[in-house]
C-alpha cells in the first residue's frame, strides 16, 4: 500500500518535468537578429536578377527552365524563410537541426546553381554568370546554416 506523496516527492517530480521541457527549447539570443536579417536578405533577393533576366520570384514561379536554381529557390524559401521563422517562433531544439540539415542541402545546391551559371556548353568561354540576387540568396543561406548549426550544437548533453 502506497502512502501519501510527500511534498518533496511532488516538488522533485515537478522540477524534473520542467527540466525536461526546458531541455527541448532553445534560446537563440542575439543570433535571432542575424537570422532575421538573413531571412530578409533572401526575401529581398527575390526581386533581384537570379538567372539571366529572370528575377528570383520568376525562378520560384517556374519561368526559368533551369533545375538547380529553381530547386535552390524552393529550399531557400521553405527552409530558409519559413523554417527559420517557425523555429524562431516555436524555439524547439529539434527544429534547429531540421533547419540545419535543410540549409546544408540548400547551400550545396545554391553553390552548384552559381557554378552552373558560370559554365556553358556553347562556344563562349564564360557563361552568362549568376545574377546578384542568386549570390545574395546563397550567402544568406550559408549565414543561416552557420547560425542554426551553432545554436543546435550549443545544447548541453542530457544526463
PDB file of C-alpha atoms in Angstrom:
ATOM      1  CA  UNK A   1       0.000   0.000   0.000  1.00  0.00           C
ATOM      2  CA  UNK A   2       1.425   3.338  -1.011  1.00  0.00           C
ATOM      3  CA  UNK A   3       1.478   6.148   1.453  1.00  0.00           C
ATOM      4  CA  UNK A   4       0.661   9.727   0.638  1.00  0.00           C
ATOM      5  CA  UNK A   5       3.050  11.542  -1.663  1.00  0.00           C
ATOM      6  CA  UNK A   6       5.295  13.856   0.270  1.00  0.00           C
ATOM      7  CA  UNK A   7       5.801  17.457  -0.683  1.00  0.00           C
ATOM      8  CA  UNK A   8       9.433  16.721  -1.539  1.00  0.00           C
ATOM      9  CA  UNK A   9       8.489  13.928  -3.959  1.00  0.00           C
ATOM     10  CA  UNK A  10       5.862  16.110  -5.594  1.00  0.00           C
ATOM     11  CA  UNK A  11       8.307  19.014  -5.892  1.00  0.00           C
ATOM     12  CA  UNK A  12      11.046  16.745  -7.323  1.00  0.00           C
ATOM     13  CA  UNK A  13       8.675  15.393  -9.996  1.00  0.00           C
ATOM     14  CA  UNK A  14       7.564  18.897 -10.902  1.00  0.00           C
ATOM     15  CA  UNK A  15      11.162  20.153 -11.165  1.00  0.00           C
ATOM     16  CA  UNK A  16      12.116  17.161 -13.314  1.00  0.00           C
ATOM     17  CA  UNK A  17       9.182  17.813 -15.649  1.00  0.00           C
ATOM     18  CA  UNK A  18      10.147  21.464 -16.017  1.00  0.00           C
ATOM     19  CA  UNK A  19      13.760  20.481 -16.659  1.00  0.00           C
ATOM     20  CA  UNK A  20      12.756  18.017 -19.403  1.00  0.00           C
ATOM     21  CA  UNK A  21      10.541  20.677 -21.004  1.00  0.00           C
ATOM     22  CA  UNK A  22      13.328  23.289 -20.885  1.00  0.00           C
ATOM     23  CA  UNK A  23      15.799  20.878 -22.472  1.00  0.00           C
ATOM     24  CA  UNK A  24      13.620  20.746 -25.591  1.00  0.00           C
ATOM     25  CA  UNK A  25      13.740  24.531 -26.087  1.00  0.00           C
ATOM     26  CA  UNK A  26      16.421  26.828 -27.471  1.00  0.00           C
ATOM     27  CA  UNK A  27      17.394  30.394 -26.790  1.00  0.00           C
ATOM     28  CA  UNK A  28      18.879  31.919 -29.951  1.00  0.00           C
ATOM     29  CA  UNK A  29      19.941  35.059 -28.090  1.00  0.00           C
ATOM     30  CA  UNK A  30      21.499  37.687 -30.337  1.00  0.00           C
ATOM     31  CA  UNK A  31      21.672  35.113 -33.141  1.00  0.00           C
ATOM     32  CA  UNK A  32      17.961  35.726 -33.712  1.00  0.00           C
ATOM     33  CA  UNK A  33      18.800  39.164 -35.123  1.00  0.00           C
ATOM     34  CA  UNK A  34      21.326  37.695 -37.559  1.00  0.00           C
ATOM     35  CA  UNK A  35      18.823  35.028 -38.583  1.00  0.00           C
ATOM     36  CA  UNK A  36      16.142  37.673 -39.159  1.00  0.00           C
ATOM     37  CA  UNK A  37      18.493  39.784 -41.290  1.00  0.00           C
ATOM     38  CA  UNK A  38      19.481  36.739 -43.372  1.00  0.00           C
ATOM     39  CA  UNK A  39      15.809  35.861 -43.901  1.00  0.00           C
ATOM     40  CA  UNK A  40      15.179  39.444 -45.007  1.00  0.00           C
ATOM     41  CA  UNK A  41      18.130  39.184 -47.414  1.00  0.00           C
ATOM     42  CA  UNK A  42      16.578  36.083 -49.007  1.00  0.00           C
ATOM     43  CA  UNK A  43      13.266  37.882 -49.425  1.00  0.00           C
ATOM     44  CA  UNK A  44      14.930  40.976 -50.926  1.00  0.00           C
ATOM     45  CA  UNK A  45      16.976  38.810 -53.287  1.00  0.00           C
ATOM     46  CA  UNK A  46      13.739  37.604 -54.881  1.00  0.00           C
ATOM     47  CA  UNK A  47      13.253  40.943 -56.644  1.00  0.00           C
ATOM     48  CA  UNK A  48      16.822  40.972 -57.982  1.00  0.00           C
ATOM     49  CA  UNK A  49      18.026  39.062 -61.085  1.00  0.00           C
ATOM     50  CA  UNK A  50      18.962  35.440 -60.496  1.00  0.00           C
ATOM     51  CA  UNK A  51      19.247  33.711 -63.862  1.00  0.00           C
ATOM     52  CA  UNK A  52      19.786  35.901 -66.901  1.00  0.00           C
ATOM     53  CA  UNK A  53      16.863  38.313 -66.976  1.00  0.00           C
ATOM     54  CA  UNK A  54      14.728  36.263 -64.580  1.00  0.00           C
ATOM     55  CA  UNK A  55      14.277  37.578 -61.051  1.00  0.00           C
ATOM     56  CA  UNK A  56      14.224  35.267 -58.069  1.00  0.00           C
ATOM     57  CA  UNK A  57      10.442  35.447 -57.936  1.00  0.00           C
ATOM     58  CA  UNK A  58      10.225  34.382 -61.573  1.00  0.00           C
ATOM     59  CA  UNK A  59      12.552  31.461 -60.817  1.00  0.00           C
ATOM     60  CA  UNK A  60      10.316  30.404 -57.917  1.00  0.00           C
ATOM     61  CA  UNK A  61       7.256  30.597 -60.150  1.00  0.00           C
ATOM     62  CA  UNK A  62       8.918  28.325 -62.716  1.00  0.00           C
ATOM     63  CA  UNK A  63       9.598  30.803 -65.504  1.00  0.00           C
ATOM     64  CA  UNK A  64      13.223  29.667 -65.624  1.00  0.00           C
ATOM     65  CA  UNK A  65      13.838  26.242 -67.096  1.00  0.00           C
ATOM     66  CA  UNK A  66      16.974  25.616 -65.055  1.00  0.00           C
ATOM     67  CA  UNK A  67      16.591  22.888 -62.455  1.00  0.00           C
ATOM     68  CA  UNK A  68      19.201  23.796 -59.828  1.00  0.00           C
ATOM     69  CA  UNK A  69      18.294  27.481 -59.354  1.00  0.00           C
ATOM     70  CA  UNK A  70      14.630  26.527 -59.127  1.00  0.00           C
ATOM     71  CA  UNK A  71      15.339  23.807 -56.558  1.00  0.00           C
ATOM     72  CA  UNK A  72      17.532  26.225 -54.604  1.00  0.00           C
ATOM     73  CA  UNK A  73      14.771  28.839 -54.599  1.00  0.00           C
ATOM     74  CA  UNK A  74      12.311  26.319 -53.147  1.00  0.00           C
ATOM     75  CA  UNK A  75      14.773  25.292 -50.427  1.00  0.00           C
ATOM     76  CA  UNK A  76      15.695  28.894 -49.622  1.00  0.00           C
ATOM     77  CA  UNK A  77      12.044  29.842 -49.192  1.00  0.00           C
ATOM     78  CA  UNK A  78      10.864  26.660 -47.475  1.00  0.00           C
ATOM     79  CA  UNK A  79      13.744  26.101 -45.076  1.00  0.00           C
ATOM     80  CA  UNK A  80      15.476  29.468 -45.011  1.00  0.00           C
ATOM     81  CA  UNK A  81      12.419  31.692 -44.656  1.00  0.00           C
ATOM     82  CA  UNK A  82       9.525  29.528 -43.432  1.00  0.00           C
ATOM     83  CA  UNK A  83      11.623  27.044 -41.437  1.00  0.00           C
ATOM     84  CA  UNK A  84      13.651  29.758 -39.735  1.00  0.00           C
ATOM     85  CA  UNK A  85      10.512  31.729 -38.906  1.00  0.00           C
ATOM     86  CA  UNK A  86       8.754  28.726 -37.429  1.00  0.00           C
ATOM     87  CA  UNK A  87      11.839  27.676 -35.476  1.00  0.00           C
ATOM     88  CA  UNK A  88      12.292  31.152 -34.020  1.00  0.00           C
ATOM     89  CA  UNK A  89       8.627  31.244 -33.048  1.00  0.00           C
ATOM     90  CA  UNK A  90       8.414  27.752 -31.552  1.00  0.00           C
ATOM     91  CA  UNK A  91      12.031  27.566 -30.259  1.00  0.00           C
ATOM     92  CA  UNK A  92      12.285  23.795 -30.376  1.00  0.00           C
ATOM     93  CA  UNK A  93      15.696  22.188 -30.423  1.00  0.00           C
ATOM     94  CA  UNK A  94      14.695  19.506 -32.944  1.00  0.00           C
ATOM     95  CA  UNK A  95      13.642  22.165 -35.461  1.00  0.00           C
ATOM     96  CA  UNK A  96      17.098  23.749 -35.287  1.00  0.00           C
ATOM     97  CA  UNK A  97      18.563  20.513 -36.615  1.00  0.00           C
ATOM     98  CA  UNK A  98      15.870  20.272 -39.297  1.00  0.00           C
ATOM     99  CA  UNK A  99      16.754  23.813 -40.413  1.00  0.00           C
ATOM    100  CA  UNK A 100      20.459  22.986 -40.274  1.00  0.00           C
ATOM    101  CA  UNK A 101      20.105  19.919 -42.479  1.00  0.00           C
ATOM    102  CA  UNK A 102      17.795  21.646 -44.946  1.00  0.00           C
ATOM    103  CA  UNK A 103      20.074  24.678 -45.159  1.00  0.00           C
ATOM    104  CA  UNK A 104      23.094  22.420 -45.647  1.00  0.00           C
ATOM    105  CA  UNK A 105      21.414  20.890 -48.690  1.00  0.00           C
ATOM    106  CA  UNK A 106      20.304  24.348 -49.814  1.00  0.00           C
ATOM    107  CA  UNK A 107      23.803  25.796 -49.548  1.00  0.00           C
ATOM    108  CA  UNK A 108      25.275  22.999 -51.663  1.00  0.00           C
ATOM    109  CA  UNK A 109      22.561  23.363 -54.291  1.00  0.00           C
ATOM    110  CA  UNK A 110      22.969  27.156 -54.178  1.00  0.00           C
ATOM    111  CA  UNK A 111      26.694  26.974 -54.836  1.00  0.00           C
ATOM    112  CA  UNK A 112      26.045  24.496 -57.646  1.00  0.00           C
ATOM    113  CA  UNK A 113      23.445  26.922 -59.031  1.00  0.00           C
ATOM    114  CA  UNK A 114      26.038  29.680 -59.175  1.00  0.00           C
ATOM    115  CA  UNK A 115      28.528  27.309 -60.747  1.00  0.00           C
ATOM    116  CA  UNK A 116      26.102  26.191 -63.454  1.00  0.00           C
ATOM    117  CA  UNK A 117      25.520  29.832 -64.377  1.00  0.00           C
ATOM    118  CA  UNK A 118      29.262  30.324 -64.864  1.00  0.00           C
ATOM    119  CA  UNK A 119      29.700  27.375 -67.206  1.00  0.00           C
ATOM    120  CA  UNK A 120      28.176  26.786 -70.579  1.00  0.00           C
ATOM    121  CA  UNK A 121      28.097  24.234 -73.372  1.00  0.00           C
ATOM    122  CA  UNK A 122      28.283  26.830 -76.141  1.00  0.00           C
ATOM    123  CA  UNK A 123      31.431  28.170 -77.752  1.00  0.00           C
ATOM    124  CA  UNK A 124      31.631  31.037 -75.256  1.00  0.00           C
ATOM    125  CA  UNK A 125      34.431  30.792 -72.753  1.00  0.00           C
ATOM    126  CA  UNK A 126      32.339  32.183 -69.887  1.00  0.00           C
ATOM    127  CA  UNK A 127      28.673  31.534 -69.199  1.00  0.00           C
ATOM    128  CA  UNK A 128      26.104  34.244 -68.561  1.00  0.00           C
ATOM    129  CA  UNK A 129      27.023  34.384 -64.879  1.00  0.00           C
ATOM    130  CA  UNK A 130      24.769  34.335 -61.859  1.00  0.00           C
ATOM    131  CA  UNK A 131      22.618  37.321 -61.032  1.00  0.00           C
ATOM    132  CA  UNK A 132      23.320  39.373 -57.917  1.00  0.00           C
ATOM    133  CA  UNK A 133      20.095  38.100 -56.313  1.00  0.00           C
ATOM    134  CA  UNK A 134      21.232  34.483 -56.564  1.00  0.00           C
ATOM    135  CA  UNK A 135      24.590  35.328 -54.985  1.00  0.00           C
ATOM    136  CA  UNK A 136      22.919  37.243 -52.129  1.00  0.00           C
ATOM    137  CA  UNK A 137      20.482  34.377 -51.534  1.00  0.00           C
ATOM    138  CA  UNK A 138      23.292  31.801 -51.399  1.00  0.00           C
ATOM    139  CA  UNK A 139      25.301  33.936 -48.962  1.00  0.00           C
ATOM    140  CA  UNK A 140      22.189  34.394 -46.782  1.00  0.00           C
ATOM    141  CA  UNK A 141      21.521  30.632 -46.789  1.00  0.00           C
ATOM    142  CA  UNK A 142      25.122  29.933 -45.739  1.00  0.00           C
ATOM    143  CA  UNK A 143      24.837  32.510 -42.926  1.00  0.00           C
ATOM    144  CA  UNK A 144      21.611  30.842 -41.771  1.00  0.00           C
ATOM    145  CA  UNK A 145      23.291  27.436 -41.904  1.00  0.00           C
ATOM    146  CA  UNK A 146      26.155  28.603 -39.697  1.00  0.00           C
ATOM    147  CA  UNK A 147      23.802  30.242 -37.176  1.00  0.00           C
ATOM    148  CA  UNK A 148      21.420  27.276 -36.909  1.00  0.00           C
ATOM    149  CA  UNK A 149      24.252  24.746 -36.557  1.00  0.00           C
ATOM    150  CA  UNK A 150      25.823  26.912 -33.858  1.00  0.00           C
ATOM    151  CA  UNK A 151      22.519  27.126 -31.962  1.00  0.00           C
ATOM    152  CA  UNK A 152      21.742  23.428 -32.415  1.00  0.00           C
ATOM    153  CA  UNK A 153      25.193  22.349 -31.256  1.00  0.00           C
ATOM    154  CA  UNK A 154      25.012  24.542 -28.162  1.00  0.00           C
ATOM    155  CA  UNK A 155      22.543  22.257 -26.404  1.00  0.00           C
ATOM    156  CA  UNK A 156      24.071  20.788 -23.253  1.00  0.00           C
ATOM    157  CA  UNK A 157      24.277  16.985 -23.147  1.00  0.00           C
ATOM    158  CA  UNK A 158      21.443  15.201 -21.363  1.00  0.00           C
ATOM    159  CA  UNK A 159      22.410  13.442 -18.171  1.00  0.00           C
TER     160      UNK A 159
END
